[in-house]
Amino acid sequence: MSSEAARLLGPGLYLHIPFCSAICPYCDFAVRKGGARRQSDAFVDALVKEIRGLRSGELLPEAPDLAASVTELVDAPFDTVYFGGGTPSFLTDDQLERIFDTLFRVFQLRSDGRFFFEANPEDITPDQLRSWRRLGVSTLSLGVQSFDDRELRFLGRRHSAKEAEIAVRDALEADFETVSIDLIYGLPNQDPGSWQAALESILELGADHLSLYELEVHAKTDFGKRQAKGETLQLPLDAQADLFLRTHDVLSSAGWDAYEVSNFARTPEHRSRHNQKYWHHIPYLGLGPSAHSFIDGWRFWNEPFEPRWRRWVSDGTSPAAGWEKLPASALALEQLMLGLRTREGVRLDRLQAHLDIDFLKRNQRLLESWSSSELVHLKEDRLVPTVSGMAVADRLAAELDIGNESA
Ligand code: SF4
């Protein structure tokens, strides 16, 4: 087993912090405009209660088989903890200390584990960075989104390009193991030159990791309403594909590791250990409003509306709002869709374990044609995509035959 695979064995924890100082016009996450301190204190009280309630059994999901799986998972040694949102940097040091303290008391956290923390550039100060480092944060993920002031205004962000650059420089000086940057692409009229300049800024600044997000327009957001009135808010698909390929060109030429379709690491050591759990079906437990969990083929999710999630937890009711046990065919399809987005590809033995057909035999012709068009390659026990294959991973997965019961 490779050292990387060994590191991926432990389950992960995800904590959803639902507050933001303002709501971005494209955002469809479960977030609230943060207000008074007492509001976030009440949230932290409920989060601490949810964590303890999983250990005591009081807040387990209602389905008995799922509850048994969660009880077992709670005892496992976790090796990643991810604070996402929303904006985790919205919380005060005291609130974060309470959450960290509860996590350490309730869960076994492996000594070689990693803590991930999302922050917005406007919340970065050298003192704040020192506090997060002292708490144990190892990867700081900065929601930069763009290094162009015009684009930042369009996205409704609260920082300028200059402030983003200063935040990245300060974070890099604060001795985190990994400083990661989030960028959004696919804005209307986005200039390939400005996109290339953003990528070059990341290389020049010396950041360790990049996560890319394609701008999506969701109906209930401000952007969705503007689009419904006829405004153009996205780049045409062919221009988006150009930006995507340019990103892979620029970063691969600089020696970066394009380890997933939208994730790039300066070295393999800077890959996101946490996100790889999502792509490889390693169990994870989600806490907080809207958080999703995956374990033993079960997926379950918490109530997304923070006041309702908080009320359920305070009343001693499980915050799980829904759950499903995925059939083998759905697990196989997910393995294909997720694996074909990664540089490691799909482990064929794991895929075959979910199928009652001979996968390679059934798809031989298709795979040969994709191989000659440089979309995928068979390498030992894996089906590995090229960069062009990664870009159309969902289409490839949908075309593969996984038997009569395909999900
Ligand atoms: S900062 Fe992030 S989570 Fe918050 S509103 Fe903007 S996009 Fe959504």
XYZ file of C-alpha atoms and ligand atoms in Angstrom:
415
model
C 0.000 0.000 0.000
C 1.383 3.423 -0.928
C 2.043 5.857 1.904
C -0.631 8.071 0.412
C -3.236 5.305 0.505
C -2.279 4.564 4.116
C -2.817 8.202 5.030
C -6.264 8.117 3.472
C -7.524 5.263 5.591
C -8.856 7.297 8.501
C -12.300 8.855 8.343
C -12.755 12.640 8.259
C -14.874 15.187 10.100
C -16.543 18.158 8.419
C -17.958 21.111 10.390
C -20.228 23.582 8.627
C -20.003 27.160 9.961
C -23.024 28.865 8.381
C -22.287 32.587 8.879
C -20.956 35.150 6.402
C -20.565 38.904 6.824
C -22.644 39.379 3.628
C -24.156 36.949 1.143
C -22.458 36.789 -2.270
C -24.920 37.092 -5.187
C -24.015 33.669 -6.648
C -23.959 31.683 -3.383
C -26.404 28.825 -2.869
C -24.774 27.315 0.226
C -26.629 27.039 3.530
C -25.450 30.383 4.906
C -26.846 33.268 6.961
C -25.742 36.845 7.272
C -23.929 36.794 10.574
C -25.241 39.210 13.156
C -24.837 39.628 16.886
C -22.269 37.633 18.847
C -25.079 35.935 20.788
C -26.341 34.424 17.522
C -23.014 32.733 16.818
C -22.685 31.775 20.515
C -26.028 29.956 20.252
C -24.739 28.201 17.115
C -21.564 27.077 18.911
C -23.647 25.824 21.883
C -25.672 23.687 19.464
C -22.607 22.443 17.570
C -20.971 21.349 20.834
C -24.222 19.633 21.803
C -24.420 17.853 18.433
C -20.850 16.555 18.818
C -21.510 15.307 22.350
C -24.921 13.902 21.346
C -23.337 11.661 18.720
C -21.010 10.232 21.345
C -23.767 9.763 23.978
C -26.172 8.355 21.380
C -28.812 11.050 22.055
C -28.554 12.627 18.589
C -28.015 9.619 16.340
C -30.073 9.429 13.114
C -33.358 7.557 13.523
C -32.684 4.693 11.051
C -31.359 1.846 13.286
C -28.790 0.433 10.801
C -27.466 3.895 10.054
C -27.329 4.740 13.781
C -25.250 1.573 14.359
C -22.806 2.604 11.604
C -22.500 6.142 13.023
C -21.895 4.781 16.541
C -19.033 2.686 15.184
C -17.632 5.609 13.195
C -17.627 7.914 16.236
C -15.111 5.528 17.872
C -12.740 5.482 14.880
C -9.481 7.449 14.754
C -10.148 10.488 12.533
C -7.278 11.945 10.570
C -8.806 15.097 9.068
C -11.056 17.822 10.433
C -12.378 20.394 7.956
C -13.971 23.707 8.976
C -15.987 24.896 5.977
C -18.948 27.106 5.372
C -20.040 29.813 5.212
C -17.071 31.481 6.773
C -15.281 29.709 9.643
C -13.125 32.846 10.084
C -16.350 34.581 11.221
C -16.022 32.794 14.597
C -14.027 34.305 17.453
C -10.999 32.612 18.977
C -13.026 31.776 22.123
C -15.734 30.106 20.065
C -13.190 28.140 18.035
C -11.340 27.067 21.182
C -14.594 25.648 22.551
C -15.168 23.672 19.369
C -11.575 22.359 19.192
C -11.675 21.422 22.861
C -14.930 19.473 22.380
C -13.571 17.682 19.307
C -10.484 16.545 21.208
C -12.581 15.349 24.164
C -15.157 13.457 22.093
C -13.247 12.026 19.128
C -9.966 10.196 18.722
C -7.982 12.545 16.490
C -4.864 10.940 15.068
C -1.608 12.606 16.069
C -0.665 12.881 12.368
C -4.116 14.319 11.570
C -4.692 17.553 9.672
C -6.990 20.507 10.416
C -8.347 22.475 7.458
C -9.835 25.946 7.846
C -11.543 28.221 5.312
C -11.072 31.969 5.711
C -11.900 35.095 3.749
C -9.084 37.552 2.942
C -10.812 40.422 4.812
C -10.560 38.440 8.074
C -6.794 37.918 7.830
C -4.467 39.692 10.249
C -1.093 38.445 11.472
C -2.542 38.031 15.008
C -5.505 36.077 13.707
C -3.232 33.807 11.656
C -1.135 33.094 14.755
C -4.278 32.165 16.712
C -5.469 29.688 14.099
C -1.993 28.189 13.850
C -1.872 27.878 17.645
C -5.229 26.077 17.628
C -3.697 23.495 15.288
C -4.891 24.567 11.826
C -2.521 23.013 9.281
C -4.143 23.998 5.963
C -5.538 27.487 5.497
C -7.851 27.823 2.532
C -8.335 31.421 1.375
C -11.469 32.464 -0.529
C -9.580 34.801 -2.876
C -11.810 34.034 -5.943
C -10.029 36.585 -8.180
C -7.020 38.894 -8.290
C -8.938 41.416 -10.417
C -10.892 44.258 -8.727
C -13.539 44.405 -11.450
C -14.215 40.670 -11.132
C -14.282 40.878 -7.340
C -16.910 43.644 -7.488
C -18.983 41.584 -9.940
C -18.834 38.627 -7.513
C -19.902 40.864 -4.609
C -16.779 40.061 -2.616
C -15.715 42.256 0.290
C -11.971 42.382 -0.438
C -9.841 44.021 -3.120
C -7.174 42.342 -5.255
C -4.486 44.090 -3.191
C -6.006 42.854 0.080
C -6.163 39.321 -1.318
C -2.476 39.456 -2.216
C -1.528 40.772 1.236
C -3.642 38.049 2.886
C -1.876 35.332 0.876
C 1.571 36.760 1.698
C 0.718 37.002 5.424
C -0.684 33.454 5.430
C 2.463 32.133 3.762
C 4.579 33.758 6.453
C 2.478 32.235 9.231
C 3.949 28.764 8.886
C 0.916 26.718 7.868
C 1.779 23.412 6.224
C -0.372 24.347 3.244
C -1.845 27.622 2.057
C -4.562 26.985 -0.493
C -6.331 29.505 -2.714
C -9.870 29.291 -4.125
C -10.479 30.932 -7.499
C -13.687 31.219 -9.533
C -13.636 31.077 -13.326
C -16.213 31.353 -16.079
C -17.314 34.957 -15.409
C -19.013 36.728 -18.358
C -16.425 38.334 -20.660
C -13.654 36.876 -18.520
C -10.454 37.758 -20.216
C -8.100 34.761 -20.708
C -5.227 37.210 -20.093
C -6.543 38.178 -16.648
C -7.114 34.503 -15.826
C -3.569 33.647 -16.814
C -2.335 36.600 -14.707
C -4.256 35.195 -11.690
C -2.577 31.807 -12.126
C 0.811 33.464 -12.451
C 0.135 35.472 -9.271
C -0.422 32.213 -7.416
C 2.859 30.845 -8.703
C 4.729 34.056 -7.909
C 3.261 34.369 -4.421
C 4.391 30.811 -3.663
C 1.004 29.350 -2.611
C 0.843 25.573 -2.145
C -2.568 24.578 -3.482
C -5.326 25.834 -5.763
C -9.015 24.870 -5.889
C -10.979 26.044 -8.911
C -14.705 26.687 -8.972
C -16.647 27.217 -12.159
C -19.214 30.014 -11.723
C -22.622 28.354 -11.547
C -25.866 30.300 -11.550
C -28.547 28.890 -9.225
C -32.178 29.936 -9.636
C -32.788 31.222 -6.091
C -29.671 33.398 -5.877
C -29.414 37.063 -6.913
C -27.515 35.945 -10.004
C -30.286 33.439 -10.770
C -32.897 36.222 -10.630
C -30.785 38.475 -12.848
C -30.244 35.655 -15.344
C -33.995 34.972 -15.435
C -34.437 38.609 -16.524
C -32.084 38.010 -19.453
C -28.715 39.126 -18.098
C -25.684 37.082 -19.217
C -23.749 35.991 -16.147
C -21.583 33.137 -17.411
C -18.949 32.594 -20.036
C -19.978 30.378 -22.991
C -19.012 26.715 -22.511
C -16.261 26.652 -25.168
C -14.569 29.682 -23.593
C -14.827 28.006 -20.165
C -13.188 24.889 -21.601
C -10.344 27.095 -22.914
C -9.753 28.556 -19.443
C -9.813 25.066 -17.966
C -7.180 23.761 -20.418
C -5.088 26.919 -19.982
C -5.108 26.327 -16.219
C -3.805 22.794 -16.659
C -1.143 24.024 -19.131
C 0.124 26.849 -16.917
C 0.218 24.843 -13.694
C 1.557 21.610 -15.182
C 4.338 23.590 -16.933
C 5.253 24.980 -13.512
C 5.537 21.412 -12.191
C 2.283 21.462 -10.188
C 0.375 18.258 -9.559
C -3.067 18.348 -11.259
C -4.410 15.619 -8.995
C -8.108 16.291 -9.548
C -10.002 18.084 -12.271
C -10.279 21.271 -10.163
C -7.507 20.804 -7.618
C -3.805 21.450 -8.030
C -0.962 21.015 -5.560
C 2.523 22.474 -5.676
C 3.833 19.052 -4.570
C 1.980 15.785 -3.808
C 2.498 16.555 -0.090
C 0.176 19.546 -0.485
C -2.752 17.544 -1.855
C -5.914 17.934 0.239
C -6.029 14.833 2.385
C -9.584 15.684 3.416
C -11.106 16.192 -0.044
C -9.615 12.933 -1.255
C -11.959 11.140 1.160
C -14.943 12.454 -0.811
C -13.482 11.167 -4.079
C -12.487 7.714 -2.772
C -15.566 6.850 -0.672
C -13.696 7.019 2.631
C -16.175 7.645 5.502
C -16.752 11.172 6.744
C -19.025 12.624 9.382
C -20.622 16.040 8.852
C -21.620 18.314 11.734
C -23.635 21.530 11.660
C -26.506 22.679 9.442
C -26.592 21.138 5.928
C -23.506 18.959 6.590
C -23.458 15.656 4.688
C -22.010 12.342 5.891
C -21.035 9.108 4.164
C -20.508 5.759 5.872
C -20.969 2.085 4.921
C -22.796 3.051 1.712
C -25.163 5.369 3.649
C -25.379 9.042 2.860
C -27.200 11.336 5.284
C -27.555 15.078 5.622
C -28.460 17.572 8.322
C -31.271 20.090 8.271
C -29.843 23.061 6.300
C -31.710 25.997 7.931
C -29.536 26.982 10.899
C -32.336 28.057 13.327
C -34.242 24.806 12.696
C -31.054 22.676 12.937
C -30.270 24.465 16.228
C -33.786 23.925 17.585
C -33.721 20.208 16.796
C -30.332 19.778 18.457
C -31.369 21.829 21.517
C -34.566 19.770 21.845
C -32.558 16.523 21.767
C -33.784 15.546 18.280
C -31.326 14.249 15.681
C -30.552 17.027 13.147
C -30.404 14.436 10.315
C -33.061 15.564 7.825
C -32.695 12.671 5.374
C -30.722 9.555 4.506
C -30.375 6.909 1.827
C -28.548 3.591 1.491
C -26.932 3.644 -1.916
C -27.372 0.446 -3.965
C -24.221 -1.186 -5.357
C -24.922 0.195 -8.838
C -25.101 3.778 -7.519
C -21.848 3.299 -5.594
C -20.204 1.976 -8.778
C -21.436 4.934 -10.822
C -20.166 7.365 -8.179
C -16.791 5.608 -8.147
C -16.595 6.106 -11.903
C -17.723 9.739 -11.854
C -15.452 10.715 -8.986
C -12.474 8.527 -9.981
C -12.431 9.784 -13.571
C -12.015 13.299 -12.186
C -8.785 12.309 -10.441
C -5.283 11.692 -11.683
C -5.215 8.359 -9.851
C -8.281 7.238 -11.790
C -10.667 4.423 -10.871
C -9.483 1.337 -8.978
C -10.948 -1.442 -11.116
C -10.959 -4.096 -8.369
C -13.010 -1.815 -6.090
C -15.382 -0.972 -8.937
C -15.776 -4.615 -9.969
C -16.720 -5.549 -6.377
C -19.992 -3.594 -6.827
C -20.880 -5.140 -10.202
C -22.327 -8.420 -11.399
C -20.943 -8.027 -14.935
C -17.348 -8.183 -16.188
C -16.725 -4.434 -16.461
C -13.657 -4.562 -18.728
C -15.161 -7.132 -21.077
C -18.474 -5.298 -21.331
C -16.780 -1.950 -22.086
C -13.789 -3.183 -24.091
C -14.639 -1.440 -27.390
C -15.546 1.860 -25.775
C -12.373 1.890 -23.693
C -10.224 1.087 -26.738
C -11.770 3.962 -28.671
C -11.280 6.360 -25.724
C -7.720 5.187 -25.388
C -6.991 5.952 -29.056
C -8.605 9.393 -28.656
C -6.363 10.046 -25.632
C -9.220 10.314 -23.117
C -8.332 7.417 -20.797
C -5.660 4.753 -20.361
C -5.680 1.403 -18.608
C -2.749 1.270 -16.207
C -2.325 -1.919 -14.177
C -5.449 -2.070 -11.995
C -6.701 1.415 -12.820
C -8.673 3.296 -15.431
C -6.827 6.613 -15.614
C -8.113 9.756 -17.401
C -5.938 12.168 -19.388
C -6.485 15.909 -18.811
C -8.981 15.920 -21.729
C -10.719 12.885 -20.188
C -10.911 14.586 -16.776
C -12.611 17.571 -18.413
C -15.486 15.324 -19.611
C -15.444 12.835 -16.724
C -19.199 12.957 -16.079
C -19.999 12.190 -19.730
C -17.520 9.296 -19.821
C -18.920 7.796 -16.610
C -22.468 8.014 -17.969
C -21.495 6.217 -21.201
C -19.879 3.236 -19.487
C -22.020 0.129 -19.075
C -22.154 -1.070 -15.478
C -24.914 -3.640 -15.973
C -28.689 -3.801 -16.038
C -29.128 -2.080 -12.723
C -27.149 1.029 -13.673
C -28.164 3.876 -11.410
S -18.348 34.012 1.416
Fe -18.638 31.979 0.464
S -20.161 30.946 1.730
Fe -20.255 33.153 2.223
S -21.859 33.994 0.939
Fe -19.927 34.275 -0.171
S -19.727 32.416 -1.439
Fe -21.290 31.994 0.098
